[in-house]
Amino acid sequence: MRKRFVLLFAIAALAAAQTPPQGQPAQSLKGVVRLNKAPVSNSVLAVKLPRAVERKLANGAKLLVVESHRVPTITFRMTIPSGDLRDPEGLPGVATATAALIQLGTKTRSAKDIADAAADLGATVAINVGAENGFVAVSALTENFDAALAILTDELLNPTFPQDELDKWKTRQRAAIEQSKSQPGSLANERLMKVLYPGDARRFTRPTVESLGKITRDDLIAHYKKYYVPSGEWAGIAGDITPQQAVAKLDKALGEWKGGPMERAALPLPAPIAEKKVYLIPRPNSVQTMLFVANLAIDRTSPDYIPCMVLNQVLGAGPSSRLFRNIREEKGYTYGIGSFFSASHTLNYFGANTSVRTEVTEPALAELLKEFGDIRDRAVPAGELDDAKSAIVASFVLGLERSGSVLGSWMTQREYGFPEDYWDTYAAKVSAVTADDIQRVAKKYIPLGNVQIIAVGDASKIGELLKKFGPVEEAPPDAN
Amino acid sequence: MKPFVAVLLAATGMAFAQQAPSKLPPVKFTDTTLDNGLRVIIAEDHFAPVYGIAVSYKVGSRDERQGRTGFAHLFEHMMFKGSENVGPGEHFYLVFTKGGSMNGTTNNDRTVYFEVMPKNQLDLGLFMEADRMHSLAITKDNLENQRQAVKEERRLGVDNQPYGQTFEKMDELVYDNFAYHHSVIGSMADLDAASVADVQQFFKTYYAPNNAVLALAGDLDTKETLAKVKKYFGAIPRQEAPKPVDLSEPEKKEERRYKIDDKLARVPRIDMAYRIPAVTDADGVALSVATSILGGGQSSRLYQKLVKEKEVAVQVFCGVDGRAGPSKFQVIALVRPGKNPQDVENLITEEIAKLNAEPVTDRELQRARTGIRRGMVTSRESALNTAITLADDTALFNDPNRINTASEKRLAVTAADIQKAAQKYLRTANRVVVVSIPAGAPPAAPPPAPKLEK
């Protein structure tokens, strides 16, 4: 079998500083005892991400190709300018409804015909929208890819937006809204977005009962005409296909699809909220409290992005992080806990979340905030910092197994206009982050005096104690 | 024989010749048993510089005794709390900070531990798996600590979730034999009762090399890897083999029904399960293919009938809970608020009856097969996935080559096989129905849907 990746045993500064030699005395790290007896390799297996080939499509879209013949499948995806942020004010759900309905009827196929055709091919043909962008995607076995792509073509060029399908879709959405009110994660997330982005479309994570009553077929058609355009968008294809085949197939299938380019949906990136606040979402009969602790932070293009990634690795990314070691492993308050930066063009927040039994809500929240304070106030010790950087750099190879994930990395680089060598120099940039850098970004982005706390649980048991963490506002599920 | 292909092509005006199905090369592996009884499976795959390692122990919740439910899984947590040369928590700390990922998981039949790491950390993975197989360090503090984490896991997955009790109630009604009658997560009372002595005995009985399978897949050299395996695992002593568990179930004589007043749910749900044979049984395989025809995706019979045509349900699911012993054929439907759960149940019953009365169509069968082939291909894109499959298939079925044959068996299922298996097992007397109703909800006869708006 052919080797696909250039391997380098990069020993550089990072690796040299990395692991303690064997036989050192046991060291303690909160929640972990290190005996340092297991044999570890001190080198970091550095890899160069295989380059994507760039081409232009006849419809004006830009195409990236990652060829890989490991398995006989092909995955195609492409951005479209649709997205929740394009919803007219007061009508959340138009973009979501358009994406759903475009797959539920064309001039020659009913909704069932479309579902049957995709199922016959064992293919995934999907159109989805997120906040900023929409995606069209086709994934199939190599021999079924052309026919699967033809279904997408039909949906994009000949949608009919049947009224009866829209009515049925609304029925299902109403049930989904009702069901989401029983789920702590949905309740917390919906409230969080309202807290962080109260003034624009970002505050909605789904259509509302009210907007479902108002959305019409004409809204969908208008949205489709304006935002389902290819020119200027990024497309990517990965798997069992050459760049030449890819261009030929996509031009044949999508050459007639015209329009664009469309300007990016721009929204202001708000600064962190200044005042501490607690939002209590009563969920009767809960035996746990779900906690979401957050505030606004950085977008994806921020120069602080990489130091923030290292900071988060130390604080809350996975089982080797402080939050997990302390609050799960040492205290036993939870089954899982983590933190993250949600950073894109229009999302810019930091958050940590966990579910803890009702009785330990107070100490768990206090301990979580203590960890926030600690990483702001004290420099991360050298060994722990090296381990965090190593976790990020050395895990790079795991992403090489799937061509789709390699493509994803290049789509990110292009999407944000990062330099061509962005991934080649990523490891070096991570390695260069210092304890001072982490402390600087921690003070800036890890909320403490201005923390926003969302708590979903039994209000009769946690209502009082939450007051110790800030002014409490009750936010019932049905107000979401 | 393929009228639908013609329709499709005419409709789109774009004719594509259906090409011959692409072939996937079989997974090649070596199969070695060490002197201490440890079975070692190694599969080279040099696509990316990573390797996956999995150790599957032949112990699951089926091996638990009364009063100690949840123990196999609680024990799994103890495996991360340190051994002679690896400190508590050091296992996951090392795996993640060296760029890898790891986890462990317990089901009714087995417990498997796994890591995926850069290939230069081969010694690390082998050493740590061997160390905990050899010398797990069990202390009262560590047990207490993980007891809390597991109880929290139970709250998260069961006690604080809508329909959380539904799964447990279903197993209690489908299975009479204690082995499968209780849940993997176990009861709070039993979790509280587990002692250090229990953990020690469990370790000695089940965590022996002769009761485990080690599988490695990825960018490895088989000979070199096997030498390292012998170095790290060779000295772990063999133990007396545990007694096999009787999984047999008495025949079901009549339908069992149960209603749950669910204090956390806001939408009613119907769960239906038929007890069917093990995943390796020919009828079990045929019924697993039937699930995709009945309830797999938007083209399926149940989605079309319940969600689209009648609009009485908003989601449907159909699948097999496949086990090494008696398994479950499950149908789950989320009832549209305001609709009568009984109507939903009746429609599901009708569709099951149809599966018994008529063979599935060629088109449906062909569709199921294409789905199986795609699933098989996709699963090959991960060395870790290959390692886990090899370890589990060897531990449970004594058949490492099942990774290459299981899909072939599913692809060979015919319409007659499905009908015969359906007639044998999808009978009302062999069925359990659990209806979960939001507590405090008014009995049926609610307002029409749009009026749900406030």
CSV table of C-alpha atoms in Angstrom, one decimal, chain B residues 159-450:
chain,number,residue,atom,x,y,z
B,159,ASP,CA,-33.3,9.4,35.9
B,160,ASN,CA,-33.1,12.9,34.5
B,161,GLN,CA,-34.2,12.0,30.9
B,162,PRO,CA,-37.7,11.8,29.4
B,163,TYR,CA,-38.3,8.1,28.6
B,164,GLY,CA,-35.3,7.2,30.8
B,165,GLN,CA,-37.3,4.5,32.6
B,166,THR,CA,-38.7,3.1,29.4
B,167,PHE,CA,-35.6,1.3,28.4
B,168,GLU,CA,-35.2,-0.4,31.7
B,169,LYS,CA,-38.9,-1.4,31.9
B,170,MET,CA,-38.6,-2.9,28.4
B,171,ASP,CA,-35.8,-5.2,29.3
B,172,GLU,CA,-37.5,-6.3,32.4
B,173,LEU,CA,-40.5,-7.3,30.4
B,174,VAL,CA,-38.8,-8.8,27.4
B,175,TYR,CA,-36.4,-11.0,29.4
B,176,ASP,CA,-37.3,-13.4,32.2
B,177,ASN,CA,-33.8,-14.7,32.7
B,178,PHE,CA,-31.9,-12.4,35.1
B,179,ALA,CA,-28.9,-12.2,32.7
B,180,TYR,CA,-30.6,-9.8,30.4
B,181,HIS,CA,-33.6,-8.8,32.6
B,182,HIS,CA,-31.7,-5.9,34.3
B,183,SER,CA,-30.0,-2.8,32.8
B,184,VAL,CA,-26.3,-2.3,32.2
B,185,ILE,CA,-26.2,0.8,34.3
B,186,GLY,CA,-27.8,-1.0,37.3
B,187,SER,CA,-29.9,0.3,40.1
B,188,MET,CA,-28.8,3.0,42.6
B,189,ALA,CA,-29.3,0.6,45.5
B,190,ASP,CA,-27.0,-2.0,43.9
B,191,LEU,CA,-24.4,0.5,43.0
B,192,ASP,CA,-24.4,1.6,46.6
B,193,ALA,CA,-23.9,-2.0,47.8
B,194,ALA,CA,-20.8,-2.7,45.7
B,195,SER,CA,-17.8,-3.3,47.9
B,196,VAL,CA,-14.0,-3.4,47.4
B,197,ALA,CA,-14.1,-7.2,48.0
B,198,ASP,CA,-16.7,-7.5,45.1
B,199,VAL,CA,-14.3,-5.5,42.8
B,200,GLN,CA,-11.3,-7.7,43.7
B,201,GLN,CA,-13.2,-10.9,43.1
B,202,PHE,CA,-14.6,-9.7,39.8
B,203,PHE,CA,-11.2,-8.7,38.7
B,204,LYS,CA,-9.7,-12.1,39.5
B,205,THR,CA,-12.5,-14.0,37.9
B,206,TYR,CA,-13.0,-12.1,34.6
B,207,TYR,CA,-10.0,-9.9,34.0
B,208,ALA,CA,-7.7,-12.7,33.1
B,209,PRO,CA,-5.7,-13.1,29.8
B,210,ASN,CA,-7.6,-16.3,29.0
B,211,ASN,CA,-10.9,-14.4,29.2
B,212,ALA,CA,-9.8,-11.5,26.9
B,213,VAL,CA,-9.0,-10.7,23.3
B,214,LEU,CA,-6.4,-8.1,22.3
B,215,ALA,CA,-6.8,-6.7,18.8
B,216,LEU,CA,-4.5,-4.1,17.1
B,217,ALA,CA,-5.1,-2.5,13.7
B,218,GLY,CA,-3.2,0.2,11.8
B,219,ASP,CA,0.3,1.2,10.8
B,220,LEU,CA,2.0,-1.7,12.5
B,221,ASP,CA,4.5,-4.4,11.7
B,222,THR,CA,2.8,-7.7,12.7
B,223,LYS,CA,6.0,-9.5,13.8
B,224,GLU,CA,7.4,-6.6,15.8
B,225,THR,CA,4.0,-5.9,17.4
B,226,LEU,CA,3.5,-9.5,18.4
B,227,ALA,CA,6.9,-9.6,20.0
B,228,LYS,CA,6.0,-6.5,22.1
B,229,VAL,CA,2.6,-8.1,23.0
B,230,LYS,CA,4.5,-11.1,24.3
B,231,LYS,CA,6.8,-8.9,26.3
B,232,TYR,CA,4.1,-6.9,28.0
B,233,PHE,CA,1.3,-9.5,28.4
B,234,GLY,CA,3.2,-12.8,28.4
B,235,ALA,CA,3.7,-13.0,32.2
B,236,ILE,CA,0.2,-12.3,33.2
B,237,PRO,CA,-1.1,-15.5,34.9
B,238,ARG,CA,-4.0,-17.4,33.5
B,239,GLN,CA,-7.0,-17.9,35.8
B,240,GLU,CA,-9.6,-20.5,36.0
B,241,ALA,CA,-12.2,-19.9,33.3
B,242,PRO,CA,-15.4,-18.4,34.5
B,243,LYS,CA,-18.6,-20.5,34.1
B,244,PRO,CA,-20.6,-19.6,31.0
B,245,VAL,CA,-23.8,-17.9,31.7
B,246,ASP,CA,-27.1,-19.5,30.8
B,247,LEU,CA,-28.9,-17.0,28.5
B,248,SER,CA,-31.9,-19.2,27.6
B,249,GLU,CA,-35.4,-17.7,27.9
B,250,PRO,CA,-38.7,-19.5,28.3
B,251,GLU,CA,-41.1,-19.1,25.4
B,252,LYS,CA,-43.4,-16.1,25.7
B,253,LYS,CA,-47.1,-17.1,26.0
B,254,GLU,CA,-48.8,-13.8,25.8
B,255,GLU,CA,-48.3,-10.1,25.1
B,256,ARG,CA,-47.0,-8.0,28.0
B,257,ARG,CA,-48.0,-4.3,28.3
B,258,TYR,CA,-47.0,-1.5,30.6
B,259,LYS,CA,-47.9,2.2,31.0
B,260,ILE,CA,-45.4,4.7,32.4
B,261,ASP,CA,-46.5,8.1,33.7
B,262,ASP,CA,-43.4,10.0,32.8
B,263,LYS,CA,-42.8,13.1,34.9
B,264,LEU,CA,-40.2,14.4,32.5
B,265,ALA,CA,-41.7,13.8,29.1
B,266,ARG,CA,-43.9,16.2,27.2
B,267,VAL,CA,-44.7,14.0,24.2
B,268,PRO,CA,-46.2,10.5,24.4
B,269,ARG,CA,-44.1,7.6,23.1
B,270,ILE,CA,-44.8,4.0,22.1
B,271,ASP,CA,-42.1,1.3,22.5
B,272,MET,CA,-42.6,-2.1,21.1
B,273,ALA,CA,-40.2,-5.0,21.2
B,274,TYR,CA,-40.2,-8.6,20.1
B,275,ARG,CA,-37.7,-11.1,21.4
B,276,ILE,CA,-35.7,-12.6,18.6
B,277,PRO,CA,-32.6,-14.8,18.4
B,278,ALA,CA,-29.0,-13.8,18.7
B,279,VAL,CA,-27.3,-11.6,16.1
B,280,THR,CA,-25.5,-14.5,14.6
B,281,ASP,CA,-28.7,-16.6,14.1
B,282,ALA,CA,-30.0,-16.7,10.5
B,283,ASP,CA,-33.4,-15.4,11.6
B,284,GLY,CA,-31.8,-12.7,13.6
B,285,VAL,CA,-29.8,-11.6,10.6
B,286,ALA,CA,-33.0,-11.6,8.4
B,287,LEU,CA,-34.9,-9.5,10.9
B,288,SER,CA,-32.1,-7.0,11.2
B,289,VAL,CA,-32.4,-6.5,7.4
B,290,ALA,CA,-36.2,-6.1,7.9
B,291,THR,CA,-35.7,-3.2,10.3
B,292,SER,CA,-34.4,-0.9,7.6
B,293,ILE,CA,-37.3,-1.7,5.3
B,294,LEU,CA,-39.8,-1.2,8.1
B,295,GLY,CA,-38.3,1.9,9.8
B,296,GLY,CA,-35.0,3.0,8.3
B,297,GLY,CA,-35.2,6.6,7.0
B,298,GLN,CA,-37.8,8.6,5.2
B,299,SER,CA,-38.5,6.0,2.5
B,300,SER,CA,-39.4,3.3,5.1
B,301,ARG,CA,-42.9,1.9,5.5
B,302,LEU,CA,-43.4,3.2,9.0
B,303,TYR,CA,-42.2,6.8,8.3
B,304,GLN,CA,-44.4,7.0,5.2
B,305,LYS,CA,-47.5,5.6,6.9
B,306,LEU,CA,-47.3,7.1,10.4
B,307,VAL,CA,-45.4,10.4,9.9
B,308,LYS,CA,-46.3,11.4,6.3
B,309,GLU,CA,-49.6,9.8,5.4
B,310,LYS,CA,-51.6,9.6,8.7
B,311,GLU,CA,-49.6,12.2,10.6
B,312,VAL,CA,-50.1,10.5,13.9
B,313,ALA,CA,-46.4,10.2,14.8
B,314,VAL,CA,-43.6,12.7,14.4
B,315,GLN,CA,-40.6,10.3,14.6
B,316,VAL,CA,-40.3,6.6,14.1
B,317,PHE,CA,-37.3,4.3,14.8
B,318,CYS,CA,-36.9,0.6,14.1
B,319,GLY,CA,-33.8,-1.4,14.9
B,320,VAL,CA,-32.4,-4.6,16.5
B,321,ASP,CA,-30.8,-4.5,19.9
B,322,GLY,CA,-28.3,-7.2,18.8
B,323,ARG,CA,-26.9,-9.4,21.5
B,324,ALA,CA,-24.8,-12.6,21.8
B,325,GLY,CA,-28.0,-14.2,23.2
B,326,PRO,CA,-31.7,-13.4,22.7
B,327,SER,CA,-32.0,-10.0,21.1
B,328,LYS,CA,-34.7,-7.4,20.6
B,329,PHE,CA,-36.5,-6.2,17.5
B,330,GLN,CA,-37.7,-2.7,18.5
B,331,VAL,CA,-40.1,-0.2,17.1
B,332,ILE,CA,-40.3,3.3,18.7
B,333,ALA,CA,-42.7,6.0,17.7
B,334,LEU,CA,-43.0,9.5,19.1
B,335,VAL,CA,-46.7,10.3,19.1
B,336,ARG,CA,-47.8,13.6,17.6
B,337,PRO,CA,-49.2,15.7,20.5
B,338,GLY,CA,-52.9,15.5,20.5
B,339,LYS,CA,-53.1,12.1,18.7
B,340,ASN,CA,-54.2,8.9,20.3
B,341,PRO,CA,-51.2,6.6,21.1
B,342,GLN,CA,-53.6,3.6,20.5
B,343,ASP,CA,-54.0,4.7,16.9
B,344,VAL,CA,-50.2,4.8,16.5
B,345,GLU,CA,-49.9,1.3,18.0
B,346,ASN,CA,-52.6,-0.1,15.7
B,347,LEU,CA,-50.9,1.2,12.6
B,348,ILE,CA,-47.5,-0.3,13.7
B,349,THR,CA,-49.3,-3.6,14.3
B,350,GLU,CA,-50.8,-3.4,10.8
B,351,GLU,CA,-47.4,-2.9,9.3
B,352,ILE,CA,-45.9,-5.8,11.2
B,353,ALA,CA,-48.8,-8.0,10.0
B,354,LYS,CA,-48.0,-7.0,6.5
B,355,LEU,CA,-44.4,-8.1,7.0
B,356,ASN,CA,-45.7,-11.5,8.0
B,357,ALA,CA,-48.3,-11.7,5.2
B,358,GLU,CA,-46.3,-10.7,2.2
B,359,PRO,CA,-42.7,-10.8,1.0
B,360,VAL,CA,-40.9,-7.5,1.0
B,361,THR,CA,-40.5,-6.1,-2.5
B,362,ASP,CA,-37.3,-6.6,-4.6
B,363,ARG,CA,-36.8,-2.9,-4.6
B,364,GLU,CA,-37.0,-2.7,-0.8
B,365,LEU,CA,-34.6,-5.5,-0.5
B,366,GLN,CA,-32.1,-4.1,-3.0
B,367,ARG,CA,-32.3,-0.8,-1.1
B,368,ALA,CA,-31.5,-2.4,2.2
B,369,ARG,CA,-28.5,-4.2,0.6
B,370,THR,CA,-27.1,-1.0,-0.8
B,371,GLY,CA,-27.4,0.6,2.6
B,372,ILE,CA,-25.6,-2.4,4.1
B,373,ARG,CA,-22.7,-2.1,1.6
B,374,ARG,CA,-22.3,1.6,2.3
B,375,GLY,CA,-22.2,1.0,6.0
B,376,MET,CA,-19.6,-1.7,5.6
B,377,VAL,CA,-17.4,0.6,3.5
B,378,THR,CA,-17.7,3.5,5.8
B,379,SER,CA,-16.7,1.5,8.9
B,380,ARG,CA,-13.4,0.7,7.3
B,381,GLU,CA,-12.2,4.3,7.5
B,382,SER,CA,-10.9,3.9,11.0
B,383,ALA,CA,-8.2,1.7,12.4
B,384,LEU,CA,-9.8,1.9,15.8
B,385,ASN,CA,-13.1,0.7,14.5
B,386,THR,CA,-11.4,-2.3,12.9
B,387,ALA,CA,-9.6,-3.1,16.1
B,388,ILE,CA,-12.8,-3.0,18.2
B,389,THR,CA,-14.7,-5.1,15.7
B,390,LEU,CA,-12.0,-7.8,15.6
B,391,ALA,CA,-11.7,-7.9,19.4
B,392,ASP,CA,-15.5,-8.0,20.0
B,393,ASP,CA,-16.2,-10.6,17.3
B,394,THR,CA,-13.5,-12.9,18.6
B,395,ALA,CA,-14.5,-12.4,22.3
B,396,LEU,CA,-18.2,-12.9,21.7
B,397,PHE,CA,-18.4,-15.3,18.7
B,398,ASN,CA,-14.9,-16.8,18.6
B,399,ASP,CA,-14.8,-15.5,15.0
B,400,PRO,CA,-12.3,-12.8,14.1
B,401,ASN,CA,-13.2,-13.2,10.4
B,402,ARG,CA,-16.8,-12.1,11.2
B,403,ILE,CA,-15.6,-8.6,10.1
B,404,ASN,CA,-15.5,-10.0,6.6
B,405,THR,CA,-18.5,-12.3,6.7
B,406,ALA,CA,-21.2,-10.5,8.7
B,407,SER,CA,-22.1,-8.1,5.9
B,408,GLU,CA,-22.1,-10.9,3.3
B,409,LYS,CA,-24.6,-12.8,5.4
B,410,ARG,CA,-26.8,-9.7,5.6
B,411,LEU,CA,-26.5,-9.2,1.8
B,412,ALA,CA,-27.6,-12.8,1.2
B,413,VAL,CA,-30.9,-12.4,3.0
B,414,THR,CA,-33.9,-13.0,0.8
B,415,ALA,CA,-37.5,-11.8,0.9
B,416,ALA,CA,-38.6,-15.4,1.9
B,417,ASP,CA,-36.0,-15.4,4.7
B,418,ILE,CA,-37.5,-12.2,6.1
B,419,GLN,CA,-41.1,-13.4,5.8
B,420,LYS,CA,-40.3,-16.7,7.5
B,421,ALA,CA,-38.4,-15.0,10.4
B,422,ALA,CA,-41.2,-12.5,10.8
B,423,GLN,CA,-43.8,-15.2,11.0
B,424,LYS,CA,-41.8,-17.0,13.6
B,425,TYR,CA,-40.9,-14.1,15.9
B,426,LEU,CA,-43.0,-11.0,15.1
B,427,ARG,CA,-46.1,-12.4,16.8
B,428,THR,CA,-48.3,-10.6,19.3
B,429,ALA,CA,-47.7,-13.3,22.0
B,430,ASN,CA,-44.0,-12.6,21.7
B,431,ARG,CA,-44.4,-8.8,22.1
B,432,VAL,CA,-44.0,-6.2,24.8
B,433,VAL,CA,-45.6,-2.8,24.5
B,434,VAL,CA,-44.6,0.1,26.8
B,435,VAL,CA,-46.5,3.3,26.5
B,436,SER,CA,-44.9,6.4,28.0
B,437,ILE,CA,-47.4,9.2,28.8
B,438,PRO,CA,-46.4,12.6,30.1
B,439,ALA,CA,-47.5,12.6,33.7
B,440,GLY,CA,-50.4,14.9,34.4
B,441,ALA,CA,-51.3,15.1,30.7
B,442,PRO,CA,-55.0,15.0,30.0
B,443,PRO,CA,-56.3,11.8,28.5
B,444,ALA,CA,-56.6,11.8,24.7
B,445,ALA,CA,-59.1,14.2,22.9
B,446,PRO,CA,-56.8,17.3,22.9
B,447,PRO,CA,-57.1,20.3,20.7
B,448,PRO,CA,-56.2,20.2,17.0
B,449,ALA,CA,-52.5,20.9,16.3
B,450,PRO,CA,-52.4,24.6,15.3
